[in-house]
Coordinates of C-alpha atoms and ligand atoms in Angstrom, one line a residue:
X1 CA 66.2 114.2 -46.7
X2 CA 62.6 114.6 -47.7
X3 CA 60.1 114.7 -44.8
X4 CA 58.4 111.5 -46.0
X5 CA 55.8 110.2 -43.5
X6 CA 55.5 106.4 -43.5
X7 CA 53.4 104.1 -41.4
X8 CA 53.7 100.5 -40.6
X9 CA 50.9 98.7 -42.3
X10 CA 49.7 95.4 -43.7
X11 CA 48.8 95.4 -47.4
X12 CA 46.7 93.1 -49.5
X13 CA 45.1 92.8 -52.9
X14 CA 42.1 95.2 -53.0
X15 CA 42.8 97.0 -49.7
X16 CA 42.0 100.3 -51.3
X17 CA 38.5 99.2 -52.4
X18 CA 35.8 100.3 -50.0
X19 CA 32.1 99.6 -50.5
X20 CA 29.8 102.6 -50.4
X21 CA 27.1 101.0 -48.3
X22 CA 23.4 101.8 -48.5
X23 CA 22.0 102.4 -45.0
X24 CA 19.0 100.0 -45.3
X25 CA 16.1 100.0 -43.0
X26 CA 15.2 96.8 -41.0
X27 CA 11.8 95.3 -41.5
X28 CA 10.3 93.3 -38.7
X29 CA 8.6 90.0 -39.4
X30 CA 6.3 89.7 -36.3
X31 CA 5.5 86.1 -37.2
X32 CA 9.1 85.2 -36.3
X33 CA 9.5 87.5 -33.3
X34 CA 9.0 85.8 -30.0
X35 CA 8.1 87.1 -26.5
X36 CA 7.3 85.5 -23.2
X37 CA 3.6 85.9 -22.3
X38 CA 4.4 87.6 -19.0
X39 CA 7.0 89.9 -17.5
X40 CA 8.4 87.5 -14.9
X41 CA 11.0 89.6 -13.1
X42 CA 9.8 93.3 -13.3
X43 CA 12.5 95.8 -12.8
X44 CA 12.2 97.2 -9.2
X45 CA 10.6 100.7 -9.1
X46 CA 13.1 103.5 -9.2
X47 CA 16.0 101.2 -10.2
X48 CA 17.7 101.7 -13.5
X49 CA 19.9 99.5 -15.7
X50 CA 22.3 97.4 -13.8
X51 CA 19.4 95.6 -12.2
X52 CA 18.4 92.2 -13.6
X53 CA 15.1 92.3 -15.4
X54 CA 13.4 90.6 -18.3
X55 CA 14.8 91.9 -21.6
X56 CA 12.3 92.1 -24.4
X57 CA 14.1 94.6 -26.5
X58 CA 16.5 92.2 -28.4
X59 CA 17.1 92.0 -32.1
X60 CA 17.8 89.1 -34.4
X61 CA 18.7 90.2 -37.9
X62 CA 18.7 87.8 -40.8
X63 CA 21.1 88.9 -43.6
X64 CA 24.6 89.9 -44.5
X65 CA 26.3 91.5 -41.5
X66 CA 27.9 94.3 -43.5
X67 CA 24.6 95.8 -44.6
X68 CA 23.1 95.0 -41.2
X69 CA 25.8 96.7 -39.2
X70 CA 25.4 99.7 -41.5
X71 CA 21.6 99.6 -40.9
X72 CA 22.3 99.7 -37.1
X73 CA 24.7 102.6 -37.3
X74 CA 22.2 105.5 -37.1
X75 CA 20.5 104.2 -34.0
X76 CA 23.3 102.4 -32.2
X77 CA 26.5 104.3 -32.8
X78 CA 28.4 104.5 -29.5
X79 CA 25.8 102.4 -27.6
X80 CA 27.2 98.8 -27.7
X81 CA 29.1 97.7 -24.6
X82 CA 30.5 94.5 -25.9
X83 CA 30.9 93.0 -29.4
X84 CA 31.8 89.3 -29.5
X85 CA 32.5 87.8 -32.9
X86 CA 33.5 84.4 -33.9
X87 CA 34.0 84.9 -37.7
X88 CA 34.8 82.1 -40.2
X89 CA 38.5 81.3 -39.5
X90 CA 39.4 81.1 -43.2
X91 CA 40.9 77.7 -42.7
X92 CA 40.3 76.7 -46.3
X93 CA 38.1 73.7 -45.4
X94 CA 34.4 74.3 -46.4
X95 CA 32.3 74.0 -43.3
X96 CA 28.8 72.6 -43.6
X97 CA 27.0 75.8 -42.7
X98 CA 29.0 78.3 -44.7
X99 CA 31.8 78.6 -47.1
X100 CA 34.9 79.1 -45.0
X101 CA 37.5 78.7 -47.8
X102 CA 38.0 82.2 -49.0
X103 CA 41.2 83.9 -50.1
X104 CA 43.3 85.8 -47.5
X105 CA 42.9 89.1 -49.2
X106 CA 39.2 88.9 -49.5
X107 CA 39.0 87.7 -45.9
X108 CA 41.0 90.7 -44.7
X109 CA 38.9 93.2 -46.8
X110 CA 35.7 91.7 -45.5
X111 CA 36.9 91.8 -41.9
X112 CA 38.2 95.3 -42.2
X113 CA 34.9 96.7 -43.6
X114 CA 33.0 95.0 -40.8
X115 CA 35.4 96.0 -38.0
X116 CA 35.3 99.6 -39.0
X117 CA 31.5 99.6 -38.6
X118 CA 31.8 97.7 -35.3
X119 CA 34.2 100.3 -34.0
X120 CA 31.6 103.0 -34.7
X121 CA 28.9 101.0 -32.8
X122 CA 31.0 100.5 -29.7
X123 CA 30.5 102.7 -26.6
X124 CA 33.5 104.6 -25.2
X125 CA 33.8 102.1 -22.4
X126 CA 33.0 99.1 -24.7
X127 CA 35.2 96.2 -25.9
X128 CA 35.6 93.9 -28.9
X129 CA 36.4 90.2 -28.5
X130 CA 37.3 88.2 -31.6
X131 CA 37.9 84.4 -31.6
X132 CA 40.4 83.2 -34.2
X133 CA 42.9 80.5 -34.8
X134 CA 46.5 80.5 -36.1
X135 CA 45.5 80.7 -39.8
X136 CA 44.7 84.4 -39.6
X137 CA 45.2 85.5 -36.0
X138 CA 48.5 87.4 -36.6
X139 CA 47.2 89.1 -39.7
X140 CA 44.0 90.0 -37.8
X141 CA 46.0 91.5 -35.0
X142 CA 47.9 93.8 -37.3
X143 CA 44.6 94.7 -39.1
X144 CA 42.9 95.5 -35.7
X145 CA 46.0 97.6 -34.7
X146 CA 45.4 99.6 -37.8
X147 CA 41.7 100.1 -37.2
X148 CA 41.6 100.6 -33.4
X149 CA 45.2 101.7 -32.7
X150 CA 47.9 99.7 -31.0
X151 CA 47.2 101.4 -27.7
X152 CA 43.7 100.0 -27.7
X153 CA 44.9 96.4 -27.7
X154 CA 44.3 94.9 -24.3
X155 CA 45.2 91.2 -24.7
X156 CA 45.5 88.1 -26.8
X157 CA 43.7 85.5 -24.6
X158 CA 44.6 81.9 -25.1
X159 CA 41.6 79.7 -24.9
X160 CA 42.1 76.0 -24.5
X161 CA 39.6 74.7 -27.0
X162 CA 40.7 71.1 -26.9
X163 CA 41.9 68.9 -24.0
X164 CA 42.5 65.7 -26.0
X165 CA 45.5 65.2 -28.2
X166 CA 45.3 66.0 -31.9
X167 CA 47.5 63.4 -33.6
X168 CA 47.0 64.2 -37.3
X169 CA 49.1 67.4 -37.3
X170 CA 52.8 67.9 -36.6
X171 CA 51.8 69.9 -33.5
X172 CA 48.3 69.5 -32.4
X173 CA 46.3 72.7 -32.1
X174 CA 44.7 72.9 -28.7
X175 CA 43.9 76.6 -28.4
X176 CA 42.2 79.5 -30.1
X177 CA 43.1 83.2 -29.7
X178 CA 40.7 85.8 -28.4
X179 CA 41.8 89.3 -29.4
X180 CA 40.5 92.0 -27.1
X181 CA 40.4 95.6 -28.2
X182 CA 38.8 98.7 -26.6
X183 CA 37.8 102.2 -27.7
X184 CA 39.4 103.9 -24.7
X185 CA 43.1 103.4 -24.1
X186 CA 43.7 99.8 -23.1
X187 CA 45.3 100.8 -19.8
X188 CA 42.2 102.9 -18.9
X189 CA 39.8 100.1 -19.6
X190 CA 40.8 98.6 -16.2
X191 CA 38.3 101.0 -14.7
X192 CA 35.5 99.7 -16.9
X193 CA 35.9 96.0 -16.8
X194 CA 34.6 93.7 -14.0
X195 CA 36.7 91.5 -11.8
X196 CA 36.0 87.8 -11.8
X197 CA 34.5 86.2 -8.6
X198 CA 37.1 85.2 -6.1
X199 CA 37.6 81.5 -5.4
X200 CA 39.0 79.9 -2.2
X201 CA 41.8 78.3 -4.3
X202 CA 45.3 78.7 -2.8
X203 CA 44.0 79.8 0.6
X204 CA 45.5 77.9 3.7
X205 CA 46.5 78.6 7.2
X206 CA 50.0 77.2 7.8
X207 CA 50.8 79.5 10.7
X208 CA 47.4 79.1 12.4
X209 CA 46.5 82.7 11.9
X210 CA 43.5 83.5 14.2
X211 CA 42.0 85.5 11.3
X212 CA 41.7 82.3 9.2
X213 CA 42.9 81.1 5.8
X214 CA 45.1 83.4 3.7
X215 CA 47.2 83.5 0.6
X216 CA 50.2 85.8 0.0
X217 CA 52.1 87.6 -2.7
X218 CA 55.8 88.6 -2.5
X219 CA 56.4 92.1 -1.1
X220 CA 58.7 93.2 -4.0
X221 CA 58.4 94.9 -7.3
X222 CA 60.4 95.2 -10.5
X223 CA 62.8 98.2 -10.9
X224 CA 64.5 100.7 -8.6
X225 CA 62.4 103.3 -6.7
X226 CA 64.4 105.4 -4.2
X227 CA 61.6 105.4 -1.5
X228 CA 61.2 101.6 -1.7
X229 CA 64.9 100.6 -1.2
X230 CA 65.0 100.5 2.7
X231 CA 66.2 97.6 5.0
X232 CA 63.8 95.2 6.6
X233 CA 64.5 93.2 9.8
X234 CA 62.9 89.7 10.0
X235 CA 61.5 88.4 13.3
X236 CA 64.7 86.3 13.6
X237 CA 66.9 89.4 13.3
X238 CA 68.1 88.9 9.8
X239 CA 68.5 92.3 7.9
X240 CA 67.1 92.0 4.3
X241 CA 67.8 94.2 1.3
X242 CA 65.3 94.2 -1.7
X243 CA 66.0 91.2 -4.1
X244 CA 68.5 91.9 -6.8
X245 CA 67.1 94.2 -9.6
X246 CA 64.0 94.9 -7.6
X247 CA 62.7 97.2 -4.9
X248 CA 60.2 96.5 -2.0
X249 CA 56.5 96.4 -2.9
X250 CA 55.6 99.7 -1.2
X251 CA 57.1 102.5 0.9
X252 CA 58.5 101.9 4.4
X253 CA 55.4 103.6 5.9
X254 CA 53.0 101.2 4.1
X255 CA 55.2 98.2 5.2
X256 CA 55.0 99.3 8.8
X257 CA 51.2 99.5 8.5
X258 CA 51.1 96.0 7.1
X259 CA 53.3 94.9 10.1
X260 CA 50.9 96.5 12.6
X261 CA 48.0 94.8 10.9
X262 CA 49.8 91.4 11.2
X263 CA 49.7 91.0 7.4
X264 CA 53.4 90.3 6.9
X265 CA 54.5 86.6 6.6
X266 CA 58.2 85.7 6.7
X267 CA 58.5 82.2 5.3
X268 CA 61.4 79.7 6.1
X269 CA 60.8 79.9 9.8
X270 CA 60.9 83.7 9.9
X271 CA 64.1 84.2 7.9
X272 CA 62.6 84.4 4.4
X273 CA 61.7 87.4 2.3
X274 CA 58.4 89.1 3.4
X275 CA 55.1 88.3 1.8
X276 CA 51.8 90.1 2.2
X277 CA 48.7 88.2 3.3
X278 CA 45.2 88.5 1.9
X279 CA 42.5 86.8 4.0
X280 CA 39.7 84.7 2.6
X281 CA 36.7 86.9 1.9
X282 CA 38.8 90.1 1.7
X283 CA 39.3 90.0 -2.1
X284 CA 36.9 92.0 -4.1
X285 CA 37.5 89.8 -7.2
X286 CA 40.2 88.3 -9.4
X287 CA 41.8 90.2 -12.3
X288 CA 41.2 88.1 -15.4
X289 CA 44.3 86.7 -17.1
X290 CA 45.3 85.7 -20.6
X291 CA 45.1 81.9 -20.1
X292 CA 41.6 80.5 -20.2
X293 CA 41.6 76.8 -19.5
X294 CA 38.8 74.5 -20.6
X295 CA 38.0 73.7 -17.0
X296 CA 37.0 77.3 -16.5
X297 CA 35.8 78.4 -20.0
X298 CA 34.6 75.1 -21.6
X299 CA 36.0 73.7 -24.8
X300 CA 34.7 72.7 -28.3
X301 CA 33.5 69.3 -27.1
X302 CA 31.4 70.9 -24.4
X303 CA 30.0 73.3 -27.0
X304 CA 29.1 70.4 -29.3
X305 CA 27.4 68.6 -26.4
X306 CA 25.3 71.7 -25.6
X307 CA 24.3 72.0 -29.3
X308 CA 23.3 68.3 -29.4
X309 CA 21.2 68.6 -26.3
X310 CA 19.4 71.6 -27.8
X311 CA 18.7 69.8 -31.1
X312 CA 18.8 66.1 -30.4
X313 CA 16.9 65.0 -33.5
X314 CA 18.3 67.7 -35.8
X315 CA 21.8 68.0 -37.0
X316 CA 23.7 70.1 -34.4
X317 CA 25.5 73.2 -35.6
X318 CA 29.1 72.4 -36.4
X319 CA 31.1 75.2 -35.0
X320 CA 29.5 76.5 -31.8
X321 CA 31.3 78.1 -28.8
X322 CA 30.6 76.9 -25.3
X323 CA 28.2 79.0 -23.2
X324 CA 30.8 79.2 -20.4
X325 CA 33.2 81.0 -22.7
X326 CA 30.6 83.6 -23.5
X327 CA 29.7 83.9 -19.8
X328 CA 33.4 84.8 -19.0
X329 CA 33.5 87.4 -21.7
X330 CA 30.2 89.0 -20.7
X331 CA 31.0 88.9 -17.0
X332 CA 34.2 90.8 -17.6
X333 CA 32.9 93.3 -20.1
X334 CA 29.3 94.0 -19.3
X335 CA 26.7 94.5 -16.5
X336 CA 23.0 93.6 -16.6
X337 CA 21.1 95.8 -19.0
X338 CA 24.2 96.5 -21.2
X339 CA 23.9 95.9 -25.0
X340 CA 25.9 93.0 -26.6
X341 CA 26.3 92.5 -30.3
X342 CA 27.4 89.4 -32.3
X343 CA 27.4 89.9 -36.0
X344 CA 28.5 86.3 -36.8
X345 CA 25.8 84.7 -34.7
X346 CA 26.1 81.0 -35.8
X347 CA 23.8 79.0 -33.6
X348 CA 23.1 82.0 -31.3
X349 CA 25.4 81.2 -28.3
X350 CA 26.1 84.9 -27.6
X351 CA 22.4 85.8 -27.6
X352 CA 21.4 82.8 -25.4
X353 CA 24.1 83.6 -22.8
X354 CA 23.5 87.4 -22.9
X355 CA 19.7 86.7 -22.4
X356 CA 20.3 84.4 -19.5
X357 CA 22.6 87.0 -17.9
X358 CA 20.1 89.8 -18.3
X359 CA 22.0 91.7 -21.0
X360 CA 20.3 93.1 -24.1
X361 CA 21.5 91.6 -27.4
X362 CA 21.6 92.1 -31.1
X363 CA 22.6 89.1 -33.3
X364 CA 23.1 89.0 -37.1
X365 CA 23.3 85.8 -39.1
X366 CA 23.0 85.2 -42.9
X367 CA 22.8 81.5 -42.9
X368 CA 19.5 79.5 -42.9
X369 CA 20.5 78.3 -39.4
X370 CA 19.2 81.7 -38.3
X371 CA 15.8 80.0 -38.6
X372 CA 16.7 76.4 -37.9
X373 CA 18.9 76.9 -34.9
X374 CA 18.9 80.5 -33.5
X375 CA 15.1 81.0 -33.3
X376 CA 14.3 77.6 -31.7
X377 CA 17.2 78.0 -29.3
X378 CA 16.2 81.4 -28.1
X379 CA 12.5 80.3 -27.9
X380 CA 13.7 77.6 -25.5
X381 CA 15.7 80.1 -23.5
X382 CA 12.7 82.5 -23.3
X383 CA 10.3 79.6 -22.3
X384 CA 12.7 78.5 -19.6
X385 CA 13.1 75.1 -21.4
X386 CA 16.8 75.2 -22.0
X387 CA 18.3 73.5 -19.0
X388 CA 21.8 73.3 -20.5
X389 CA 24.8 75.7 -20.8
X390 CA 25.0 78.3 -18.0
X391 CA 21.3 78.1 -17.1
X392 CA 21.8 76.6 -13.6
X393 CA 24.9 78.7 -12.9
X394 CA 23.0 82.0 -13.4
X395 CA 19.7 80.6 -12.1
X396 CA 17.9 81.4 -15.4
X397 CA 14.1 80.6 -15.3
X398 CA 12.9 82.1 -18.6
X399 CA 11.3 85.4 -19.8
X400 CA 11.9 88.3 -22.2
X401 CA 11.8 88.1 -25.9
X402 CA 13.3 89.3 -29.2
X403 CA 12.2 90.8 -32.5
X404 CA 13.2 89.3 -35.8
X405 CA 14.2 91.6 -38.7
X406 CA 15.4 91.2 -42.2
X407 CA 17.0 93.9 -44.3
X408 CA 14.8 95.9 -46.6
X409 CA 15.6 95.6 -50.3
X410 CA 17.5 98.4 -51.9
X411 CA 15.6 101.7 -51.9
X412 CA 16.3 102.2 -55.6
X413 CA 15.8 99.7 -58.4
X414 CA 16.2 100.0 -62.2
X415 CA 13.1 100.3 -64.3
X416 CA 12.8 98.7 -67.7
X417 CA 14.6 101.6 -69.3
X418 CA 17.5 101.2 -66.9
X419 CA 16.7 104.3 -64.9
X420 CA 16.9 104.3 -61.1
X421 CA 13.5 104.6 -59.5
X422 CA 12.1 104.1 -56.0
X423 CA 11.6 100.5 -55.2
X424 CA 7.9 99.6 -55.6
X425 CA 8.1 97.3 -52.5
X426 CA 8.5 100.4 -50.2
X427 CA 5.4 101.8 -48.6
X428 CA 5.2 105.4 -47.5
X429 CA 6.4 104.9 -44.0
X430 CA 9.3 102.7 -45.1
X431 CA 10.3 105.3 -47.7
X432 CA 10.3 108.0 -45.1
X433 CA 12.4 105.9 -42.7
X434 CA 14.9 105.0 -45.4
X435 CA 15.3 108.6 -46.5
X436 CA 15.8 109.7 -42.8
X437 CA 18.6 107.2 -42.6
X438 CA 20.2 108.3 -45.8
X439 CA 20.0 112.0 -45.0
X440 CA 21.2 111.6 -41.3
X441 CA 17.8 112.3 -39.7
X442 CA 16.2 110.4 -36.8
X443 CA 13.0 108.8 -38.0
X444 CA 10.3 109.9 -35.6
X445 CA 7.0 110.5 -37.4
X446 CA 4.6 112.9 -35.6
X447 CA 1.0 111.8 -34.9
X448 CA -0.4 115.3 -35.6
X449 CA 1.8 117.0 -38.3
X450 CA 1.8 115.1 -41.6
X451 CA 5.1 116.6 -42.7
X452 CA 7.1 115.8 -39.6
X453 CA 8.8 112.5 -40.5
X454 CA 12.0 112.9 -38.6
X455 CA 14.4 115.4 -37.1
X456 CA 18.2 116.1 -37.1
X457 CA 18.0 118.8 -34.3
X458 CA 15.2 120.3 -32.3
X459 CA 14.2 122.6 -35.1
X460 CA 15.3 120.9 -38.3
X461 CA 12.8 118.4 -39.8
X462 CA 12.4 116.2 -42.8
X463 CA 9.3 115.5 -44.9
X464 CA 9.3 112.6 -47.5
X465 CA 6.6 112.3 -50.2
X466 CA 6.3 110.7 -53.7
X467 CA 4.1 113.5 -54.8
X468 CA 4.9 116.3 -57.2
X469 CA 4.6 119.5 -55.0
X470 CA 3.1 122.6 -56.4
X471 CA 4.0 126.2 -55.5
X472 CA 0.8 126.5 -53.4
X473 CA 1.5 123.2 -51.5
X474 CA 5.1 124.3 -50.7
X475 CA 3.8 127.8 -49.6
X476 CA 1.4 126.1 -47.2
X477 CA 4.2 123.9 -45.9
X478 CA 6.5 126.9 -45.4
X479 CA 3.8 128.8 -43.5
X480 CA 3.2 125.8 -41.1
X481 CA 6.9 125.3 -40.5
X482 CA 7.3 129.0 -39.6
X483 CA 10.3 131.1 -39.0
X484 CA 12.0 129.2 -36.2
X485 CA 12.1 125.8 -37.8
X486 CA 13.6 124.4 -41.1
X487 CA 12.4 121.5 -43.2
X488 CA 14.1 119.3 -45.8
X489 CA 11.4 118.3 -48.3
X490 CA 12.2 115.1 -50.3
X491 CA 9.7 114.7 -53.1
X492 CA 9.4 113.2 -56.6
X493 CA 9.2 116.6 -58.3
X494 CA 8.3 120.2 -57.5
X495 CA 7.1 123.3 -59.4
X496 CA 9.1 126.3 -58.1
X497 CA 12.6 127.5 -57.7
X498 CA 14.6 125.8 -55.0
X499 CA 15.4 129.0 -53.1
X500 CA 11.8 130.4 -53.0
X501 CA 11.2 129.6 -49.3
X502 CA 13.8 130.5 -46.8
X503 CA 12.8 127.7 -44.3
X504 CA 12.5 124.9 -46.9
X505 CA 15.2 122.9 -48.7
X506 CA 13.5 121.0 -51.6
X507 CA 15.1 118.0 -53.2
X508 CA 14.1 115.5 -55.8
X509 CA 14.2 111.8 -55.1
X510 CA 15.8 109.7 -56.5
X511 CA 18.1 112.2 -58.3
X512 CA 19.7 113.8 -55.3
X513 CA 20.4 110.5 -53.5
X514 CA 21.8 108.6 -56.5
X515 CA 25.5 109.3 -55.7
X516 CA 25.2 108.7 -52.0
X517 CA 25.9 104.9 -52.1
X518 CA 25.9 101.7 -54.1
X519 CA 22.3 100.8 -54.9
X520 CA 20.9 97.3 -55.5
X521 CA 24.0 95.6 -54.1
X522 CA 22.7 92.9 -51.8
X523 CA 25.6 90.6 -51.4
X524 CA 28.7 91.7 -49.5
X525 CA 29.2 88.3 -47.9
X526 CA 32.1 85.9 -48.0
X527 CA 32.1 84.9 -51.7
X528 CA 35.4 84.2 -53.5
X529 CA 33.8 85.7 -56.6
X530 CA 33.9 89.0 -54.8
X531 CA 37.7 88.9 -54.7
X532 CA 39.1 92.0 -56.5
X533 CA 41.4 91.2 -59.4
X534 CA 45.1 91.3 -58.7
X535 CA 46.6 94.4 -60.4
X536 CA 48.8 93.3 -63.4
X537 CA 52.4 94.4 -62.7
X538 CA 55.1 94.6 -65.5
X539 CA 56.6 91.3 -64.3
X540 CA 53.3 89.5 -64.5
X541 CA 52.6 90.9 -67.9
X542 CA 55.7 89.2 -69.1
X543 CA 54.5 85.9 -67.6
X544 CA 51.1 86.3 -69.1
X545 CA 51.9 87.5 -72.6
X546 CA 55.5 86.2 -72.9
X547 CA 57.3 84.2 -75.5
X548 CA 55.0 81.1 -75.0
X549 CA 52.1 83.1 -76.4
Ligands
LIG1 C1 31.9 80.2 -36.5 S1 30.3 80.6 -36.8 C2 29.8 81.3 -35.3 C3 29.4 80.3 -34.2 C4 28.8 80.9 -33.0 N1 29.8 81.6 -32.2 C5 28.1 79.9 -32.1 O1 28.5 79.7 -31.0 O2 27.2 79.2 -32.7 C6 30.4 81.9 -37.9 C7 29.0 82.3 -38.4 O3 29.1 83.5 -39.2 C8 28.2 83.5 -40.2 N2 28.5 84.4 -41.3 C9 29.6 84.4 -42.1 N3 29.6 85.4 -42.9 C10 28.6 86.2 -42.6 C11 28.1 87.4 -43.0 N4 28.6 88.1 -44.0 N5 27.0 88.0 -42.4 C12 26.4 87.3 -41.4 N6 26.8 86.1 -40.9 C13 27.9 85.6 -41.5 C14 28.2 82.0 -40.7 O4 27.0 81.7 -41.4 C15 28.3 81.3 -39.4 O5 27.1 80.9 -38.9

């Protein structure tokens, strides 16, 4: 039999089409950026991240998230600790703030392209959380398995989004899914996530233990382990074997230690199977589980109330998530100072919660509610005027700030003869920054050397100019760069052979960058018109051009 390698995969129309994205630069609009006047909680001297402090270095990006994620790639690859996204669920009902009714194939392609970029942005110990309902959740799971790997799947959390009955459907939908993926192996992520604060739920003192209230777990485990198969004698003299199909919870030596510590509880008046006690105050935290009830994580109604109290006169955003849900996600996955990203920001819940919890954030939103909802909401958070959501629980008083960015237009545009030329809207600094991104250099212009616009290593630099460079100018550049450094010169034209100077690589813009990506493509968003055409198979040809024609 031929050695044919196959893999399990989900297919859809247009899966093989991948956009060749232009790495745009981000342009700040300082008029829309917002900062508190004072630093209110300065980071203590000598303390690093992990200590709560005002966060000013946040980003709100207005635009399509595919181009925006690409724009972030150069600076943020491997740096994001938690990505939370709440994408359009593709339910087929047009929501007020965005068109949610897109075809399944288009939706999968759009999600795939965005998830691949998100994966690159995530840190090794980072995690991705996606809320989704039954319409696409199972397709999304298979898609994520393909992108991240099945061993990176941590959990499908069931979040109770509704507590009231839904009578219109055959079976009312009262939960959403939250898919959780990691970059590291899912089993290893245990060492990176945080435990949840312990509660005193389930603690009591039925045996009047002098050490106070306790709760217990059975002292047995699944399976058969030879050193955990001993006999235990209860205080009433009954000899116990491990329960059927199980072994004891630890070795005999460990059990004897528990006995000496007075931690073993035999229920049923001393005859029952042993349980191990944990006393109140001893637990370091609770392991999160896969069922998140509304009482703990909030529900859609709570989110709507939060939105209405933020914008009482305005129309509230229609599909927000409750702040308590985000607080749970960020408590488990991040620490103060960590970077959180939401590329489907909506009304800005993720940024608001991250801000109040002392995390850094980046949010991307293409809808006009970026201006009508996110900016006013975050201003209230910064000014300490948002009293709702998790404000009291985390004792948020205000502070910090954010910068507002939009995506630069495409670097190249067509002139009236249909030739690609450098976009006239670009100034010299923006051109240099854009070409650094395109060529994989870090934009870092020098204050003293005019030709040092960026670097790729400690000795490899880039210089960008719209001039035509003469042989003399290139000679002068080559002399300044010297023997131990190299320089990529990107210019409109040059008058010499390309290999004249050993330390210079000279290239013409736009000619050399033309094939690098798709130019002038501004809209990769959820538009049905973007759906690729279904390939015409022989069967379909008969249908289309058959006898009826
Ligand atoms: C369900 S809402 C998110 C709600 C958010 N979790 C909240 O609490 O307010 C999804 C958001 O994604 C935005 N969106 C959809 N496609 C986008 C795209 N291509 N780029 C950026 N944002 C997009 C929509 O405009 C919408 O605001």
